[in-house]
């Protein structure tokens, strides 16, 4: 997908008979996803008529999707947002922007690159691959700084990491 867009969820079902879709959010929350006025599905822009949160899902009514049959055709499709439409607070970032960033330990120098990000409850975990694989929790005790523009993450590992 074009880097101007971020995959933000998946349509998992329909809701009701008037064309609402139920989107499983892949972003921070259904609340975040429900704020967007435009969604992109299969490279097509859809205007959002209304959107609300229900049981951690985003129930969304898209313009021109007016019945259950139209909504069913969208089931299992990926929903994207335009990067420019996202108003991220200062110091926050999209996880996909971290993939491929070089990771430097304050004592050892470069230790690898972010190959994957695990998202269990609590905090994200960076999977850093280099000479060795490191699992680094994204917490201030280990992650000193993240500089997207420099494509660099600085960490402080402890013994055994």
PDB file of N, CA, C and O in Angstrom, residues 10-16 18-24 39 41 50-52 57-62 65 67-68 70-75 79:
ATOM      1  N   UNK A  10     -10.010  -3.897   9.681  1.00  0.00           N
ATOM      2  CA  UNK A  10     -10.602  -4.855   8.751  1.00  0.00           C
ATOM      3  C   UNK A  10     -12.107  -4.915   8.999  1.00  0.00           C
ATOM      4  O   UNK A  10     -12.549  -4.938  10.149  1.00  0.00           O
ATOM      5  N   UNK A  11     -12.860  -4.940   7.927  1.00  0.00           N
ATOM      6  CA  UNK A  11     -14.312  -5.087   8.045  1.00  0.00           C
ATOM      7  C   UNK A  11     -14.598  -6.552   8.341  1.00  0.00           C
ATOM      8  O   UNK A  11     -14.281  -7.423   7.532  1.00  0.00           O
ATOM      9  N   UNK A  12     -15.170  -6.815   9.512  1.00  0.00           N
ATOM     10  CA  UNK A  12     -15.381  -8.199   9.941  1.00  0.00           C
ATOM     11  C   UNK A  12     -16.826  -8.662   9.804  1.00  0.00           C
ATOM     12  O   UNK A  12     -17.086  -9.861   9.785  1.00  0.00           O
ATOM     13  N   UNK A  13     -17.758  -7.700   9.718  1.00  0.00           N
ATOM     14  CA  UNK A  13     -19.157  -8.084   9.559  1.00  0.00           C
ATOM     15  C   UNK A  13     -19.992  -6.856   9.201  1.00  0.00           C
ATOM     16  O   UNK A  13     -19.489  -5.737   9.140  1.00  0.00           O
ATOM     17  N   UNK A  14     -21.256  -7.105   9.004  1.00  0.00           N
ATOM     18  CA  UNK A  14     -22.203  -6.012   8.802  1.00  0.00           C
ATOM     19  C   UNK A  14     -22.917  -5.775  10.126  1.00  0.00           C
ATOM     20  O   UNK A  14     -22.811  -6.577  11.055  1.00  0.00           O
ATOM     21  N   UNK A  15     -23.656  -4.666  10.189  1.00  0.00           N
ATOM     22  CA  UNK A  15     -24.434  -4.375  11.385  1.00  0.00           C
ATOM     23  C   UNK A  15     -25.774  -3.805  10.938  1.00  0.00           C
ATOM     24  O   UNK A  15     -25.817  -2.738  10.336  1.00  0.00           O
ATOM     25  N   UNK A  16     -26.830  -4.509  11.211  1.00  0.00           N
ATOM     26  CA  UNK A  16     -28.157  -4.054  10.815  1.00  0.00           C
ATOM     27  C   UNK A  16     -28.394  -4.248   9.329  1.00  0.00           C
ATOM     28  O   UNK A  16     -27.612  -4.887   8.625  1.00  0.00           O
ATOM     29  N   UNK A  18     -29.132  -1.529   7.182  1.00  0.00           N
ATOM     30  CA  UNK A  18     -29.010  -0.271   6.439  1.00  0.00           C
ATOM     31  C   UNK A  18     -27.591   0.017   5.937  1.00  0.00           C
ATOM     32  O   UNK A  18     -27.275   1.147   5.605  1.00  0.00           O
ATOM     33  N   UNK A  19     -26.725  -0.999   5.920  1.00  0.00           N
ATOM     34  CA  UNK A  19     -25.420  -0.837   5.303  1.00  0.00           C
ATOM     35  C   UNK A  19     -24.268  -0.512   6.230  1.00  0.00           C
ATOM     36  O   UNK A  19     -23.166  -0.238   5.759  1.00  0.00           O
ATOM     37  N   UNK A  20     -24.497  -0.553   7.543  1.00  0.00           N
ATOM     38  CA  UNK A  20     -23.374  -0.309   8.451  1.00  0.00           C
ATOM     39  C   UNK A  20     -22.421  -1.492   8.414  1.00  0.00           C
ATOM     40  O   UNK A  20     -22.837  -2.640   8.240  1.00  0.00           O
ATOM     41  N   UNK A  21     -21.134  -1.194   8.585  1.00  0.00           N
ATOM     42  CA  UNK A  21     -20.124  -2.243   8.669  1.00  0.00           C
ATOM     43  C   UNK A  21     -19.469  -2.188  10.043  1.00  0.00           C
ATOM     44  O   UNK A  21     -19.395  -1.137  10.673  1.00  0.00           O
ATOM     45  N   UNK A  22     -18.993  -3.323  10.480  1.00  0.00           N
ATOM     46  CA  UNK A  22     -18.300  -3.448  11.757  1.00  0.00           C
ATOM     47  C   UNK A  22     -16.818  -3.611  11.445  1.00  0.00           C
ATOM     48  O   UNK A  22     -16.418  -4.591  10.804  1.00  0.00           O
ATOM     49  N   UNK A  23     -16.011  -2.635  11.904  1.00  0.00           N
ATOM     50  CA  UNK A  23     -14.586  -2.630  11.609  1.00  0.00           C
ATOM     51  C   UNK A  23     -13.802  -2.996  12.863  1.00  0.00           C
ATOM     52  O   UNK A  23     -13.964  -2.362  13.908  1.00  0.00           O
ATOM     53  N   UNK A  24     -12.952  -4.006  12.733  1.00  0.00           N
ATOM     54  CA  UNK A  24     -12.026  -4.359  13.801  1.00  0.00           C
ATOM     55  C   UNK A  24     -10.828  -3.413  13.664  1.00  0.00           C
ATOM     56  O   UNK A  24     -10.127  -3.442  12.650  1.00  0.00           O
ATOM     57  N   UNK A  39     -12.539   6.958   4.666  1.00  0.00           N
ATOM     58  CA  UNK A  39     -11.828   5.698   4.778  1.00  0.00           C
ATOM     59  C   UNK A  39     -11.545   5.193   3.367  1.00  0.00           C
ATOM     60  O   UNK A  39     -12.271   5.527   2.425  1.00  0.00           O
ATOM     61  N   UNK A  41     -10.919   1.806   1.032  1.00  0.00           N
ATOM     62  CA  UNK A  41     -11.114   0.363   0.973  1.00  0.00           C
ATOM     63  C   UNK A  41     -10.868  -0.054  -0.473  1.00  0.00           C
ATOM     64  O   UNK A  41     -11.519   0.468  -1.389  1.00  0.00           O
ATOM     65  N   UNK A  50     -21.494   8.314   9.392  1.00  0.00           N
ATOM     66  CA  UNK A  50     -21.454   8.305  10.856  1.00  0.00           C
ATOM     67  C   UNK A  50     -20.617   7.123  11.299  1.00  0.00           C
ATOM     68  O   UNK A  50     -20.441   6.142  10.576  1.00  0.00           O
ATOM     69  N   UNK A  51     -20.103   7.233  12.504  1.00  0.00           N
ATOM     70  CA  UNK A  51     -19.269   6.177  13.048  1.00  0.00           C
ATOM     71  C   UNK A  51     -19.359   6.235  14.568  1.00  0.00           C
ATOM     72  O   UNK A  51     -19.395   7.320  15.149  1.00  0.00           O
ATOM     73  N   UNK A  52     -19.403   5.068  15.189  1.00  0.00           N
ATOM     74  CA  UNK A  52     -19.472   5.012  16.643  1.00  0.00           C
ATOM     75  C   UNK A  52     -18.776   3.749  17.131  1.00  0.00           C
ATOM     76  O   UNK A  52     -18.544   2.821  16.371  1.00  0.00           O
ATOM     77  N   UNK A  57     -15.262  -2.274  18.769  1.00  0.00           N
ATOM     78  CA  UNK A  57     -15.353  -2.260  17.310  1.00  0.00           C
ATOM     79  C   UNK A  57     -15.840  -0.886  16.878  1.00  0.00           C
ATOM     80  O   UNK A  57     -16.400  -0.128  17.666  1.00  0.00           O
ATOM     81  N   UNK A  58     -15.641  -0.599  15.620  1.00  0.00           N
ATOM     82  CA  UNK A  58     -16.094   0.672  15.058  1.00  0.00           C
ATOM     83  C   UNK A  58     -17.244   0.369  14.103  1.00  0.00           C
ATOM     84  O   UNK A  58     -17.047  -0.292  13.079  1.00  0.00           O
ATOM     85  N   UNK A  59     -18.446   0.796  14.465  1.00  0.00           N
ATOM     86  CA  UNK A  59     -19.607   0.629  13.590  1.00  0.00           C
ATOM     87  C   UNK A  59     -19.686   1.870  12.717  1.00  0.00           C
ATOM     88  O   UNK A  59     -19.804   2.986  13.219  1.00  0.00           O
ATOM     89  N   UNK A  60     -19.612   1.650  11.412  1.00  0.00           N
ATOM     90  CA  UNK A  60     -19.459   2.766  10.483  1.00  0.00           C
ATOM     91  C   UNK A  60     -20.464   2.674   9.350  1.00  0.00           C
ATOM     92  O   UNK A  60     -20.653   1.609   8.749  1.00  0.00           O
ATOM     93  N   UNK A  61     -21.070   3.814   9.063  1.00  0.00           N
ATOM     94  CA  UNK A  61     -21.972   3.936   7.911  1.00  0.00           C
ATOM     95  C   UNK A  61     -21.221   4.712   6.844  1.00  0.00           C
ATOM     96  O   UNK A  61     -20.801   5.849   7.054  1.00  0.00           O
ATOM     97  N   UNK A  62     -21.016   4.084   5.702  1.00  0.00           N
ATOM     98  CA  UNK A  62     -20.322   4.705   4.582  1.00  0.00           C
ATOM     99  C   UNK A  62     -21.341   5.206   3.569  1.00  0.00           C
ATOM    100  O   UNK A  62     -22.351   4.529   3.313  1.00  0.00           O
ATOM    101  N   UNK A  65     -23.264   3.041   0.658  1.00  0.00           N
ATOM    102  CA  UNK A  65     -23.408   1.657   1.112  1.00  0.00           C
ATOM    103  C   UNK A  65     -24.685   1.671   1.941  1.00  0.00           C
ATOM    104  O   UNK A  65     -24.666   1.968   3.127  1.00  0.00           O
ATOM    105  N   UNK A  67     -27.390  -0.744   2.038  1.00  0.00           N
ATOM    106  CA  UNK A  67     -28.139  -1.933   2.450  1.00  0.00           C
ATOM    107  C   UNK A  67     -27.174  -3.043   2.837  1.00  0.00           C
ATOM    108  O   UNK A  67     -25.967  -2.941   2.620  1.00  0.00           O
ATOM    109  N   UNK A  68     -27.718  -4.087   3.396  1.00  0.00           N
ATOM    110  CA  UNK A  68     -26.884  -5.177   3.897  1.00  0.00           C
ATOM    111  C   UNK A  68     -26.105  -5.858   2.773  1.00  0.00           C
ATOM    112  O   UNK A  68     -24.978  -6.294   2.963  1.00  0.00           O
ATOM    113  N   UNK A  70     -24.854  -4.473   0.003  1.00  0.00           N
ATOM    114  CA  UNK A  70     -23.697  -3.627  -0.316  1.00  0.00           C
ATOM    115  C   UNK A  70     -22.637  -3.756   0.772  1.00  0.00           C
ATOM    116  O   UNK A  70     -21.436  -3.808   0.482  1.00  0.00           O
ATOM    117  N   UNK A  71     -23.074  -3.800   2.013  1.00  0.00           N
ATOM    118  CA  UNK A  71     -22.142  -3.928   3.132  1.00  0.00           C
ATOM    119  C   UNK A  71     -21.450  -5.294   3.119  1.00  0.00           C
ATOM    120  O   UNK A  71     -20.250  -5.386   3.398  1.00  0.00           O
ATOM    121  N   UNK A  72     -22.169  -6.351   2.778  1.00  0.00           N
ATOM    122  CA  UNK A  72     -21.592  -7.701   2.734  1.00  0.00           C
ATOM    123  C   UNK A  72     -20.451  -7.794   1.726  1.00  0.00           C
ATOM    124  O   UNK A  72     -19.497  -8.537   1.931  1.00  0.00           O
ATOM    125  N   UNK A  73     -20.525  -7.039   0.637  1.00  0.00           N
ATOM    126  CA  UNK A  73     -19.461  -7.059  -0.376  1.00  0.00           C
ATOM    127  C   UNK A  73     -18.142  -6.506   0.174  1.00  0.00           C
ATOM    128  O   UNK A  73     -17.086  -6.750  -0.385  1.00  0.00           O
ATOM    129  N   UNK A  74     -18.204  -5.751   1.275  1.00  0.00           N
ATOM    130  CA  UNK A  74     -17.000  -5.171   1.875  1.00  0.00           C
ATOM    131  C   UNK A  74     -16.393  -6.047   2.968  1.00  0.00           C
ATOM    132  O   UNK A  74     -15.287  -5.778   3.438  1.00  0.00           O
ATOM    133  N   UNK A  75     -17.114  -7.096   3.352  1.00  0.00           N
ATOM    134  CA  UNK A  75     -16.644  -7.957   4.439  1.00  0.00           C
ATOM    135  C   UNK A  75     -15.267  -8.547   4.105  1.00  0.00           C
ATOM    136  O   UNK A  75     -15.009  -8.937   2.975  1.00  0.00           O
ATOM    137  N   UNK A  79      -9.322  -1.763   5.751  1.00  0.00           N
ATOM    138  CA  UNK A  79      -9.679  -0.346   5.793  1.00  0.00           C
ATOM    139  C   UNK A  79      -8.403   0.447   6.056  1.00  0.00           C
ATOM    140  O   UNK A  79      -7.635   0.116   6.961  1.00  0.00           O
TER     141      UNK A  79
END
